[in-house]
Structure formats: C-alpha cells, structure tokens
Amino acid sequence: MIIARTIEALQEAKKTLQGSIGFVPTMGALHHGHLSLIRQAREENDHLIVSIFVNPTQFLEGEDLDSYPRREEADTRICELAGVDILFMPSIDQMYEADELCIGAPAVRGYILEGEKRPGHFDGMLQVVMKLLNLSGAANAYFGKKDAQQLALITQMVKNYFMDVNIIPCEIVRDDNGLALSSRNVYLEGDEKNRALCLSRSLKRASKMVMAGELDVEAIKKEMLEVLKEADTVEYVAIVDREFNALEKIEIGNTIILVAAWVGKPRLIDNLWI
Ligand code: PAF
C-alpha cells in the first residue's frame, strides 16, 4: 500500500495503477461501517483508493473538529489489511488555499434537516468531496446511506456538474444491538450507550407500523417521538421521499425516515429507507 500525503505523491502513486479505480473518502477513525464500503469497493474495482482527511470546512464553529477521533496508525493497518492500493492522507494546506472558489449546497435541499441544524456544513462537505473525487480519478465512489442527505447532495453535485463518477450508496452497518456505527459513538458514556439505542428503536417502530399498513406520516412521527423520549434532545424526525421532499403518506420504495438526536456528548443520526 502506498501512503500519499501530498497531491503530488497521490498523482505519482496513481501512475502505478491500471484499470478501474474505486474510491472511499473518509474522515478516519475507521469502523466496520467504513470497512463494508472498503470491501465493496475492493470487490467491484481493479484498484482502491481510500482517503482520510478530517475536513475543517464541514465543521461549524463550536463543533468537534479538534476532538474528532484521529487514529492514523490503526487506520493505516486496517487499510493495509483490506487491500487498499493508495491511502491518501493530505494535510489541510494540501487541500485548501486561502481565497478559494466555493461550491454551495442547493438552496432548499441543502438547508433542511441536517442543513438547517448545521448551516454551512454541506457547503464544506461538497467542497471537499468535489476535490477528492477529482483527485482520485475514480470510476466508482462509495458513500454510506447513514448520511442520507449527504449522499443525496453528492449525487446531485455529480449530476449538476457533469462529473464522470458513479456514486454508489452502501447499506448502513449496525452493532448487534441496532446502533448505527459512527466514529462519534466513541463519545457515548455509561447509560448513554443504552439510551442511544432509542434512535434505531424508533425506526424499528416506524417500520413495524408501515408493515401493519400505517402510511400516515404524522401518526408514525408521533409514535417515533414517544420512543425517542430516552434521548436528551431530539433535533428532528422527518419522513421524506428519496429527493428529500416532505411526504404526507409513506411511498413504499421511495421513502426515507430520518432522525437526529443528542444523547450525552454526541449528536447521532440514523435513518431507514422504505
Ligand atoms: O462522511 C464523511 O466521512 C465525510 O463527510 C466525507 C464524505 C469523507 C467528506 O469529508
């Protein structure tokens, strides 16, 4: 595995590759969720590039940029064992210059739900993903469905900017107890680990209601909020179509149910595709 810390080193390393490139961008602190993306990308492409970059422009003032878990040694080992060809770990200076041209999230879809709670987050996320996709030269890039709105916006960016890369959505990976894997789960302490399960439980409750024939969005949200009482603060429960338009009735095959809540230190998100 080649470790590239500069753009130049990445371009040099890419010259050793012949065939299709799969790409998995990450912010590190790799867990089984990342690993499932890496495995899928490994299987579906001749070569595999993974990036680890804690992108400052997608963190808001007061968020956890400084304390975001960083585990370079363990992550490098994981990538090596997973058959990664190039691990790209650039510094901030390599990725940004002072007076940058900026990409903006779309005015509606980029400023609801996560975009409303974290204004500016998606601008920074899209900015870095555009750079990383261009640098990787990948045919296929892999993103988890857990960040459903992120995935939708990246897919839209690729479409709107006529970028030559396939965005591949990957399933959410959960602990045995149902908790969706996230690098921020390490912040959970004591009883918060149990209380955090209310997010996935609320989605399970929603799923059972839909299976029993309940399609009314307000009725489902009400039940979910009951289950979510174990969280410290619920930021939103939303039921939207795959384009992130609000729904009044569940549309089977075209619906995402999303939840965001604080449990102790971390802000957790989870969702269910129906
Ligand atoms: O989902 C993430 O880890 C990040 O938002 C991403 C896509 C790597 C961009 O920094």
XYZ file of N, CA and C and ligand atoms in Angstrom:
832
model
N 0.853 -1.199 0.000
C 0.000 0.000 0.000
C 0.887 1.246 0.000
N 0.560 2.177 -0.896
C 1.300 3.442 -0.931
C 0.557 4.472 -0.073
N 1.293 5.127 0.808
C 0.689 6.212 1.588
C 1.087 7.526 0.927
N 0.104 8.306 0.513
C 0.371 9.595 -0.149
C -0.129 10.710 0.756
N 0.768 11.640 1.066
C 0.378 12.748 1.945
C 0.294 14.070 1.179
N 0.710 14.051 -0.069
C 0.625 15.270 -0.883
C -0.106 14.939 -2.188
N -0.558 15.997 -2.846
C -1.252 15.799 -4.126
C -0.267 15.176 -5.120
N 0.970 15.677 -5.076
C 1.990 15.174 -5.992
C 2.223 13.678 -5.775
N 2.339 13.287 -4.514
C 2.566 11.865 -4.203
C 1.382 11.019 -4.661
N 0.178 11.572 -4.523
C -1.011 10.832 -4.972
C -0.961 10.642 -6.490
N -0.633 11.721 -7.215
C -0.595 11.630 -8.680
C 0.471 10.622 -9.122
N 1.608 10.630 -8.442
C 2.684 9.670 -8.750
C 2.197 8.243 -8.505
N 1.570 8.041 -7.337
C 1.105 6.695 -6.962
C 0.068 6.191 -7.953
N -0.791 7.103 -8.430
C -1.852 6.695 -9.366
C -1.272 6.174 -10.680
N -0.056 6.640 -11.015
C 0.573 6.173 -12.268
C 0.853 4.666 -12.212
N 0.925 4.099 -10.999
C 1.205 2.657 -10.879
C -0.066 1.828 -11.095
N -1.227 2.495 -11.179
C -2.487 1.756 -11.296
C -2.926 1.661 -12.756
N -3.428 0.492 -13.112
C -4.005 0.344 -14.451
C -5.341 -0.350 -14.294
N -6.399 0.250 -14.771
C -7.724 -0.349 -14.604
C -8.606 0.571 -13.782
N -9.787 0.058 -13.434
C -10.780 0.919 -12.780
C -10.394 1.207 -11.327
N -10.715 2.439 -10.896
C -10.400 2.840 -9.527
C -11.699 3.000 -8.739
N -11.740 2.353 -7.577
C -12.823 2.587 -6.614
C -12.279 3.510 -5.538
N -13.150 4.363 -5.001
C -12.674 5.356 -4.038
C -13.608 5.417 -2.826
N -13.010 5.399 -1.639
C -13.788 5.547 -0.399
C -13.214 6.724 0.396
N -13.912 7.876 0.376
C -13.436 9.007 1.183
C -13.909 8.856 2.620
N -13.025 9.136 3.580
C -13.411 9.015 4.997
C -12.752 10.145 5.793
N -13.196 10.262 7.048
C -12.511 11.174 7.963
C -11.741 10.354 9.008
N -11.523 9.081 8.719
C -10.722 8.236 9.607
C -11.513 7.708 10.788
N -10.768 7.227 11.818
C -11.374 6.503 12.954
C -12.249 5.380 12.373
N -11.622 4.587 11.531
C -12.364 3.618 10.722
C -13.042 2.562 11.587
N -14.289 2.231 11.222
C -15.037 1.178 11.919
C -15.619 0.236 10.863
N -16.448 -0.712 11.330
C -16.957 -1.724 10.396
C -17.826 -1.121 9.278
N -18.407 0.045 9.542
C -19.182 0.726 8.502
C -18.275 1.099 7.343
N -17.132 1.732 7.687
C -16.166 2.087 6.632
C -15.673 0.816 5.930
N -15.428 -0.189 6.770
C -14.855 -1.425 6.225
C -15.789 -2.057 5.193
N -17.094 -1.948 5.423
C -18.010 -2.537 4.443
C -17.945 -1.754 3.121
N -17.759 -0.422 3.202
C -17.583 0.351 1.947
C -16.291 -0.070 1.254
N -15.234 -0.207 2.067
C -13.917 -0.549 1.513
C -13.966 -1.930 0.849
N -14.646 -2.872 1.518
C -14.732 -4.235 0.952
C -15.492 -4.227 -0.364
N -16.628 -3.505 -0.378
C -17.427 -3.453 -1.615
C -16.610 -2.809 -2.740
N -15.920 -1.715 -2.411
C -15.116 -1.026 -3.429
C -13.989 -1.935 -3.923
N -13.416 -2.690 -2.997
C -12.328 -3.626 -3.355
C -12.832 -4.666 -4.362
N -14.035 -5.190 -4.081
C -14.595 -6.239 -4.942
C -14.968 -5.730 -6.330
N -15.429 -4.485 -6.403
C -16.037 -4.005 -7.650
C -15.081 -3.238 -8.554
N -13.815 -3.088 -8.135
C -12.865 -2.290 -8.930
C -11.510 -2.982 -8.990
N -10.707 -2.585 -9.990
C -9.355 -3.155 -10.078
C -8.472 -2.594 -8.981
N -8.687 -1.316 -8.658
C -7.825 -0.655 -7.658
C -8.671 0.112 -6.658
N -8.057 0.372 -5.517
C -8.818 1.013 -4.446
C -8.004 2.127 -3.790
N -8.604 3.305 -3.772
C -8.006 4.436 -3.053
C -8.926 4.776 -1.882
N -8.342 4.953 -0.707
C -9.089 5.441 0.466
C -8.447 6.750 0.883
N -9.278 7.737 1.245
C -8.705 8.974 1.789
C -9.120 9.119 3.243
N -8.214 9.678 4.027
C -8.523 10.036 5.417
C -8.187 11.518 5.549
N -9.216 12.321 5.762
C -8.999 13.766 5.888
C -10.123 14.335 6.745
N -9.767 14.831 7.915
C -10.781 15.467 8.769
C -10.937 16.890 8.221
N -12.017 17.066 7.472
C -12.186 18.271 6.660
C -12.698 19.450 7.496
N -11.852 20.449 7.735
C -12.275 21.526 8.647
C -13.472 22.322 8.153
N -13.645 22.424 6.816
C -14.702 23.317 6.323
C -16.110 22.749 6.526
N -16.230 21.482 6.912
C -17.575 20.958 7.138
C -17.952 20.937 8.618
N -17.047 21.436 9.469
C -17.360 21.560 10.897
C -17.774 22.991 11.173
N -18.823 23.164 11.948
C -19.253 24.515 12.327
C -18.464 24.963 13.552
N -18.452 26.277 13.754
C -17.870 26.863 14.970
C -18.433 26.126 16.188
N -17.565 25.696 17.090
C -18.072 25.052 18.319
C -18.299 23.552 18.168
N -18.188 23.010 16.949
C -18.340 21.560 16.787
C -17.019 20.862 17.142
N -16.994 19.542 16.929
C -15.907 18.716 17.494
C -14.699 18.534 16.565
N -14.343 19.576 15.793
C -13.190 19.432 14.879
C -11.920 19.027 15.640
N -11.635 19.705 16.742
C -10.375 19.436 17.455
C -10.382 18.076 18.139
N -11.544 17.686 18.650
C -11.589 16.420 19.398
C -12.020 15.246 18.521
N -12.306 15.487 17.242
C -12.751 14.388 16.369
C -11.722 13.262 16.435
N -12.173 11.992 16.655
C -11.188 10.916 16.857
C -10.223 10.762 15.680
N -8.928 10.705 16.011
C -7.889 10.518 14.980
C -7.053 9.324 15.371
N -7.005 8.327 14.479
C -6.285 7.080 14.810
C -5.493 6.610 13.611
N -4.488 7.404 13.259
C -3.787 7.174 12.000
C -3.137 5.792 11.910
N -2.515 5.383 13.023
C -1.780 4.111 12.972
C -2.734 2.930 12.745
N -3.793 2.896 13.553
C -4.764 1.793 13.435
C -5.442 1.838 12.062
N -5.786 3.044 11.610
C -6.465 3.171 10.309
C -5.567 2.675 9.166
N -4.282 3.002 9.272
C -3.338 2.582 8.220
C -3.281 1.061 8.157
N -3.231 0.450 9.333
C -3.169 -1.022 9.414
C -4.438 -1.641 8.797
N -5.583 -1.062 9.156
C -6.867 -1.576 8.639
C -6.870 -1.503 7.103
N -6.411 -0.378 6.569
C -6.418 -0.204 5.110
C -5.467 -1.197 4.439
N -4.324 -1.394 5.086
C -3.348 -2.346 4.546
C -3.962 -3.739 4.457
N -4.596 -4.160 5.571
C -5.194 -5.499 5.618
C -6.362 -5.636 4.643
N -7.028 -4.524 4.368
C -8.212 -4.569 3.490
C -7.831 -4.484 2.014
N -6.532 -4.408 1.722
C -6.103 -4.437 0.322
C -6.214 -3.097 -0.384
N -6.102 -2.011 0.368
C -6.131 -0.676 -0.254
C -4.827 -0.473 -1.030
N -4.917 0.095 -2.230
C -3.702 0.349 -3.021
C -3.034 1.650 -2.614
N -3.878 2.704 -2.469
C -3.321 4.012 -2.086
C -4.144 4.583 -0.935
N -3.444 4.945 0.126
C -4.100 5.638 1.238
C -3.665 7.096 1.162
N -4.636 7.967 0.915
C -4.346 9.401 0.734
C -4.670 10.122 2.038
N -3.657 10.707 2.665
C -3.861 11.402 3.944
C -3.236 12.800 3.859
N -3.914 13.710 3.194
C -3.318 15.037 2.976
C -3.429 15.926 4.211
N -2.582 16.964 4.248
C -2.715 17.997 5.283
C -3.725 19.028 4.785
N -4.136 19.919 5.666
C -5.097 20.966 5.282
C -4.502 21.847 4.181
N -3.205 22.162 4.323
C -2.539 23.017 3.323
C -2.567 22.410 1.929
N -2.486 21.090 1.870
C -2.511 20.437 0.565
C -3.883 20.581 -0.094
N -4.915 20.623 0.743
C -6.283 20.579 0.209
C -6.897 21.956 -0.042
N -6.434 22.954 0.700
C -7.082 24.273 0.595
C -6.074 25.385 0.403
N -6.505 26.432 -0.315
C -5.724 27.666 -0.315
C -6.605 28.783 0.263
N -5.992 29.942 0.500
C -6.695 30.969 1.284
C -7.976 31.486 0.614
N -7.889 31.867 -0.630
C -9.032 32.508 -1.272
C -9.655 31.551 -2.268
N -10.467 30.633 -1.716
C -10.960 29.543 -2.542
C -12.226 29.877 -3.309
N -12.384 29.220 -4.449
C -13.655 29.199 -5.148
C -14.537 28.193 -4.402
N -15.759 28.563 -4.098
C -16.580 27.685 -3.249
C -17.732 27.042 -3.997
N -18.065 25.860 -3.553
C -19.249 25.154 -4.052
C -20.333 25.358 -2.988
N -21.544 25.640 -3.408
C -22.609 25.834 -2.414
C -23.634 24.720 -2.490
N -24.137 24.327 -1.332
C -25.223 23.341 -1.300
C -26.468 23.986 -1.901
N -27.363 23.200 -2.513
C -28.574 23.784 -3.107
C -29.441 24.461 -2.043
N -30.117 25.545 -2.466
C -30.782 26.446 -1.510
C -31.881 25.774 -0.689
N -32.562 24.790 -1.242
C -33.645 24.143 -0.482
C -33.134 22.849 0.153
N -32.770 21.886 -0.693
C -32.402 20.559 -0.194
C -31.159 20.591 0.706
N -30.321 21.614 0.496
C -29.102 21.709 1.298
C -29.310 22.425 2.615
N -30.516 22.993 2.819
C -30.734 23.802 4.040
C -31.924 23.338 4.860
N -32.338 22.074 4.646
C -33.336 21.487 5.533
C -32.634 20.439 6.379
N -33.298 19.946 7.412
C -32.802 18.849 8.267
C -31.358 19.087 8.707
N -30.394 18.276 8.257
C -29.001 18.485 8.674
C -28.524 19.881 8.274
N -28.938 20.324 7.098
C -28.507 21.620 6.584
C -29.071 22.775 7.400
N -30.249 22.581 7.986
C -30.842 23.624 8.837
C -30.150 23.642 10.200
N -29.896 22.445 10.729
C -29.268 22.364 12.053
C -27.788 22.706 12.002
N -27.155 22.447 10.848
C -25.713 22.675 10.716
C -25.460 23.539 9.467
N -25.915 24.807 9.493
C -25.813 25.625 8.275
C -24.358 25.819 7.845
N -24.087 25.522 6.603
C -22.718 25.644 6.082
C -22.016 24.292 6.004
N -22.502 23.335 6.790
C -21.863 22.008 6.814
C -21.791 21.394 5.418
N -22.908 21.454 4.702
C -22.926 20.790 3.398
C -22.081 21.535 2.355
N -21.923 22.850 2.514
C -21.042 23.585 1.586
C -19.624 23.018 1.690
N -19.143 22.907 2.939
C -17.784 22.408 3.175
C -17.630 20.953 2.763
N -18.685 20.176 3.037
C -18.624 18.747 2.681
C -18.544 18.595 1.154
N -19.408 19.342 0.436
C -19.407 19.221 -1.029
C -18.088 19.721 -1.617
N -17.573 20.787 -1.016
C -16.293 21.355 -1.468
C -15.195 20.286 -1.451
N -15.093 19.598 -0.316
C -14.003 18.626 -0.198
C -14.280 17.374 -1.018
N -15.541 16.987 -1.112
C -15.844 15.771 -1.885
C -15.569 16.018 -3.371
N -15.890 17.213 -3.853
C -15.559 17.576 -5.244
C -14.053 17.433 -5.479
N -13.271 17.997 -4.543
C -11.804 17.927 -4.685
C -11.340 16.465 -4.669
N -11.848 15.706 -3.695
C -11.375 14.323 -3.532
C -11.767 13.452 -4.721
N -12.993 13.646 -5.222
C -13.419 12.849 -6.377
C -12.539 13.173 -7.578
N -12.272 14.462 -7.788
C -11.423 14.860 -8.918
C -10.017 14.288 -8.769
N -9.479 14.366 -7.562
C -8.113 13.869 -7.339
C -8.021 12.357 -7.521
N -9.055 11.649 -7.078
C -8.977 10.177 -7.104
C -9.045 9.638 -8.531
N -9.747 10.340 -9.394
C -9.949 9.827 -10.755
C -10.760 8.538 -10.753
N -11.579 8.360 -9.716
C -12.292 7.086 -9.554
C -13.437 6.946 -10.547
N -13.696 5.691 -10.931
C -14.886 5.386 -11.726
C -16.085 5.274 -10.781
N -15.830 4.753 -9.580
C -16.897 4.495 -8.609
C -16.486 5.013 -7.241
N -17.385 5.762 -6.593
C -17.086 6.250 -5.243
C -18.211 5.807 -4.309
N -17.839 5.389 -3.100
C -18.746 4.685 -2.200
C -19.078 5.546 -0.978
N -20.391 5.695 -0.710
C -20.845 6.504 0.425
C -21.939 5.745 1.172
N -21.951 5.891 2.493
C -22.942 5.173 3.307
C -24.305 5.862 3.283
N -25.352 5.030 3.358
C -26.717 5.567 3.402
C -27.007 6.217 4.744
N -26.148 5.988 5.730
C -26.402 6.585 7.049
C -26.443 8.111 6.933
N -25.525 8.668 6.136
C -25.563 10.106 5.873
C -26.397 10.320 4.617
N -27.702 10.104 4.764
C -28.574 10.038 3.589
C -28.633 11.367 2.835
N -28.670 12.460 3.590
C -28.777 13.764 2.921
C -27.454 14.100 2.227
N -26.345 13.755 2.881
C -25.022 13.929 2.266
C -24.967 13.171 0.940
N -25.418 11.918 0.990
C -25.414 11.068 -0.206
C -26.253 11.692 -1.322
N -27.435 12.209 -0.965
C -28.316 12.816 -1.977
C -27.646 14.053 -2.591
N -26.989 14.846 -1.761
C -26.376 16.082 -2.267
C -25.152 15.784 -3.131
N -24.376 14.773 -2.746
C -23.212 14.400 -3.566
C -23.693 13.884 -4.920
N -24.751 13.081 -4.888
C -25.314 12.553 -6.141
C -25.780 13.712 -7.020
N -26.413 14.706 -6.392
C -26.870 15.879 -7.158
C -25.681 16.679 -7.702
N -24.626 16.833 -6.888
C -23.453 17.595 -7.347
C -22.840 16.928 -8.588
N -22.711 15.612 -8.516
C -22.123 14.872 -9.641
C -22.974 15.052 -10.897
N -24.301 15.068 -10.703
C -25.212 15.255 -11.838
C -25.114 16.700 -12.347
N -25.205 17.666 -11.440
C -25.240 19.084 -11.854
C -23.926 19.542 -12.478
N -22.814 18.950 -12.045
C -21.505 19.369 -12.583
C -20.963 18.382 -13.628
N -21.823 17.461 -14.078
C -21.462 16.507 -15.143
C -20.150 15.800 -14.819
N -20.026 15.346 -13.587
C -18.782 14.676 -13.180
C -18.849 13.205 -13.595
N -17.704 12.688 -13.995
C -17.665 11.351 -14.571
C -17.338 10.305 -13.501
N -18.243 10.111 -12.572
C -18.014 9.135 -11.495
C -19.380 8.595 -11.054
N -19.436 7.306 -10.752
C -20.676 6.720 -10.226
C -20.666 6.816 -8.710
N -21.741 7.327 -8.148
C -21.857 7.378 -6.684
C -22.632 6.138 -6.248
N -21.969 5.317 -5.440
C -22.576 4.032 -5.057
C -23.046 4.116 -3.597
N -24.372 4.039 -3.369
C -24.884 4.067 -1.994
C -24.671 2.715 -1.316
N -24.217 2.732 -0.076
C -23.944 1.470 0.648
C -24.784 1.402 1.918
N -25.169 0.166 2.249
C -26.085 -0.054 3.379
C -25.496 0.401 4.714
N -26.381 0.766 5.630
C -25.967 1.155 6.983
C -25.500 -0.106 7.723
N -24.388 0.015 8.456
C -23.910 -1.117 9.260
C -24.219 -0.804 10.719
N -24.749 -1.816 11.427
C -25.172 -1.614 12.814
C -24.464 -2.567 13.760
N -24.348 -2.156 15.016
C -23.924 -3.072 16.067
C -25.011 -4.124 16.246
N -24.687 -5.226 16.955
C -25.697 -6.263 17.194
C -26.938 -5.680 17.873
N -26.725 -4.650 18.696
C -27.863 -4.055 19.420
C -28.654 -3.049 18.580
N -28.249 -2.829 17.345
C -29.026 -1.962 16.444
C -28.424 -0.577 16.235
N -27.465 -0.204 17.087
C -26.874 1.145 16.969
C -26.130 1.282 15.635
N -26.491 2.308 14.860
C -25.794 2.542 13.584
C -24.353 2.946 13.882
N -23.401 2.331 13.205
C -21.995 2.625 13.502
C -21.643 4.041 13.064
N -20.850 4.709 13.917
C -20.400 6.073 13.640
C -19.120 6.293 14.425
N -18.210 7.081 13.846
C -16.967 7.375 14.571
C -17.273 8.137 15.856
N -18.409 8.837 15.888
C -18.752 9.632 17.074
C -19.356 8.781 18.196
N -19.644 7.479 17.942
C -20.189 6.635 19.017
C -19.197 6.511 20.175
N -17.903 6.753 19.908
C -16.903 6.639 20.988
C -17.152 7.688 22.084
N -17.915 8.718 21.777
C -18.209 9.743 22.793
C -19.249 9.257 23.814
N -19.990 8.170 23.489
C -21.062 7.713 24.383
C -20.482 7.127 25.667
N -21.042 7.540 26.802
C -20.536 7.053 28.091
C -21.684 6.455 28.887
N -21.357 5.439 29.745
C -22.321 4.875 30.706
C -23.659 4.538 30.070
N -24.737 5.050 30.712
C -26.093 4.690 30.252
C -26.440 5.308 28.896
N -25.612 6.235 28.416
C -25.883 6.839 27.100
C -25.839 5.773 26.007
N -24.983 4.743 26.225
C -24.855 3.687 25.209
C -26.203 2.987 25.024
N -26.919 2.800 26.141
C -28.243 2.183 26.059
C -29.269 3.144 25.507
N -29.215 4.373 26.003
C -30.210 5.360 25.570
C -30.083 5.673 24.075
N -28.838 5.566 23.565
C -28.612 5.850 22.136
C -29.394 4.888 21.236
N -29.757 3.730 21.811
C -30.476 2.744 21.002
C -31.887 3.206 20.646
N -32.335 4.281 21.320
C -33.708 4.731 21.033
C -33.829 5.230 19.581
N -32.732 5.642 18.969
C -32.830 6.087 17.563
C -33.222 4.906 16.667
N -32.449 3.818 16.777
C -32.769 2.672 15.903
C -34.103 2.044 16.308
N -34.426 2.090 17.616
C -35.716 1.545 18.059
C -36.874 2.337 17.462
N -36.700 3.653 17.389
C -37.794 4.476 16.842
C -38.021 4.129 15.367
N -36.932 3.829 14.678
C -37.052 3.468 13.255
C -37.695 2.086 13.106
N -37.351 1.207 14.064
C -37.972 -0.136 14.040
C -39.470 -0.019 14.252
N -39.840 0.860 15.219
C -41.260 1.078 15.496
C -41.952 1.580 14.218
N -41.305 2.516 13.537
C -41.876 3.064 12.300
C -42.042 1.958 11.262
N -41.021 1.130 11.155
C -41.049 0.057 10.159
C -42.203 -0.907 10.450
N -42.398 -1.221 11.743
C -43.498 -2.135 12.109
C -44.840 -1.519 11.752
N -44.966 -0.208 12.005
C -46.237 0.464 11.687
C -46.513 0.395 10.192
N -45.476 0.655 9.398
C -45.662 0.624 7.938
C -46.052 -0.791 7.503
N -45.375 -1.778 8.104
C -45.691 -3.168 7.717
C -47.125 -3.528 8.096
N -47.624 -2.864 9.149
C -49.009 -3.125 9.566
C -50.004 -2.283 8.767
N -49.498 -1.495 7.808
C -50.403 -0.775 6.902
C -50.552 0.707 7.213
N -49.884 1.194 8.273
C -49.988 2.630 8.599
C -49.078 3.432 7.660
N -49.648 4.338 6.893
C -48.843 5.119 5.953
C -48.845 6.612 6.291
N -49.631 6.981 7.313
C -49.750 8.401 7.651
C -48.493 8.894 8.379
N -47.843 9.868 7.781
C -46.547 10.346 8.267
C -46.640 10.914 9.682
N -47.697 11.702 9.950
C -47.817 12.314 11.290
C -48.006 11.255 12.364
N -48.800 10.231 12.060
C -49.038 9.160 13.048
C -47.728 8.435 13.349
N -46.939 8.205 12.331
C -45.668 7.477 12.517
C -44.686 8.342 13.307
N -44.620 9.621 12.967
C -43.683 10.520 13.676
C -44.035 10.588 15.163
N -45.361 10.629 15.455
C -45.816 10.730 16.854
C -45.314 9.523 17.654
N -45.475 8.337 17.083
C -45.007 7.106 17.759
C -43.487 7.135 17.939
N -42.806 7.595 16.910
C -41.335 7.634 16.981
C -40.881 8.561 18.113
N -41.552 9.693 18.226
C -41.161 10.663 19.268
C -41.350 10.077 20.664
N -42.355 9.195 20.815
C -42.540 8.501 22.108
C -41.289 7.688 22.446
N -40.817 6.928 21.450
C -39.636 6.068 21.672
C -38.395 6.933 21.913
N -38.371 8.090 21.276
C -37.177 8.953 21.351
C -37.098 9.767 22.636
N -38.049 9.516 23.551
C -38.009 10.261 24.822
C -36.747 9.963 25.616
N -36.099 8.837 25.310
C -34.855 8.481 26.016
C -33.662 9.335 25.596
N -33.786 10.017 24.458
C -32.689 10.905 24.006
C -32.737 12.189 24.831
N -31.617 12.930 24.867
C -31.622 14.199 25.609
C -32.390 15.268 24.838
N -32.076 15.403 23.564
C -32.807 16.356 22.713
C -33.006 15.722 21.343
N -34.238 15.768 20.873
C -34.493 15.294 19.509
C -34.433 16.516 18.595
N -33.569 16.474 17.615
C -33.466 17.633 16.706
C -34.497 17.565 15.595
N -34.673 16.392 15.037
C -35.768 16.236 14.071
C -36.105 14.767 13.869
N -37.381 14.559 13.507
C -37.825 13.290 12.931
C -38.464 13.712 11.622
N -38.024 13.137 10.532
C -38.544 13.591 9.237
C -38.827 12.388 8.351
N -39.853 12.547 7.548
C -40.183 11.491 6.580
C -40.267 12.158 5.211
N -39.346 11.783 4.349
C -39.215 12.464 3.051
C -39.123 11.424 1.931
N -39.281 11.905 0.707
C -39.035 10.976 -0.400
C -37.526 10.968 -0.708
N -37.124 10.158 -1.655
C -35.674 9.976 -1.909
C -35.018 11.257 -2.434
N -35.864 12.229 -2.844
C -35.333 13.525 -3.292
C -35.379 14.547 -2.160
N -35.753 14.089 -0.985
C -35.859 14.924 0.211
C -37.013 15.925 0.182
N -38.094 15.583 -0.547
C -39.330 16.361 -0.456
C -40.176 15.769 0.662
N -40.819 16.657 1.465
C -41.653 16.176 2.576
C -42.820 15.349 2.033
N -43.236 14.351 2.813
C -44.336 13.488 2.396
C -45.463 13.557 3.421
N -46.700 13.345 2.959
C -47.807 13.195 3.916
C -48.102 11.724 4.140
N -47.883 10.939 3.100
C -48.090 9.480 3.191
C -46.802 8.787 2.762
N -46.481 7.710 3.454
C -45.317 6.896 3.073
C -45.500 6.386 1.648
N -44.468 6.501 0.842
C -44.496 5.903 -0.506
C -43.519 4.734 -0.481
N -44.060 3.536 -0.533
C -43.199 2.353 -0.438
C -42.208 2.368 -1.609
N -40.943 2.182 -1.309
C -39.902 2.171 -2.339
C -39.343 3.560 -2.638
N -39.898 4.600 -1.986
C -39.424 5.963 -2.300
C -39.365 6.841 -1.040
N -39.188 6.206 0.130
C -39.268 6.992 1.370
C -38.010 6.793 2.219
N -37.599 7.886 2.873
C -36.543 7.763 3.901
C -37.090 8.371 5.195
N -36.971 7.625 6.271
C -37.355 8.142 7.598
C -36.067 8.485 8.320
N -35.959 9.743 8.770
C -34.684 10.186 9.359
C -34.874 10.699 10.774
N -33.847 10.504 11.589
C -33.886 11.030 12.939
C -32.507 11.563 13.316
N -32.513 12.685 14.065
C -31.270 13.242 14.625
C -31.550 13.600 16.075
N -30.655 13.183 16.967
C -30.884 13.456 18.400
C -29.554 13.502 19.140
N -29.554 14.264 20.231
C -28.392 14.293 21.117
C -28.592 13.271 22.212
N -27.564 12.452 22.454
C -27.563 11.557 23.613
C -26.205 11.764 24.285
N -26.187 12.471 25.395
C -24.904 12.815 26.013
C -24.142 13.753 25.105
N -22.838 13.466 24.917
C -21.998 14.371 24.120
C -22.278 14.313 22.608
N -22.488 13.093 22.066
C -22.644 13.088 20.598
C -24.041 13.423 20.108
N -24.031 14.012 18.924
C -25.265 14.199 18.166
C -25.318 13.021 17.202
N -26.379 12.231 17.292
C -26.460 11.000 16.499
C -27.507 11.140 15.400
N -27.249 10.490 14.267
C -28.272 10.445 13.215
C -28.464 8.995 12.794
N -29.658 8.720 12.300
C -29.938 7.371 11.803
C -31.086 7.496 10.810
N -31.288 6.482 10.002
C -32.416 6.542 9.064
C -32.773 5.157 8.554
N -33.907 5.127 7.912
C -34.444 3.874 7.380
C -35.007 4.155 6.003
N -34.595 3.345 5.040
C -35.110 3.503 3.659
C -36.251 2.517 3.466
N -37.401 3.048 3.050
C -38.585 2.182 2.915
C -39.016 2.139 1.450
O -18.943 11.170 5.550
C -17.785 11.582 5.782
O -16.987 10.931 6.447
C -17.375 12.943 5.246
O -18.445 13.820 5.213
C -16.700 12.859 3.873
C -17.637 12.337 2.812
C -15.469 11.977 3.949
C -16.246 14.261 3.445
O -15.367 14.833 4.347
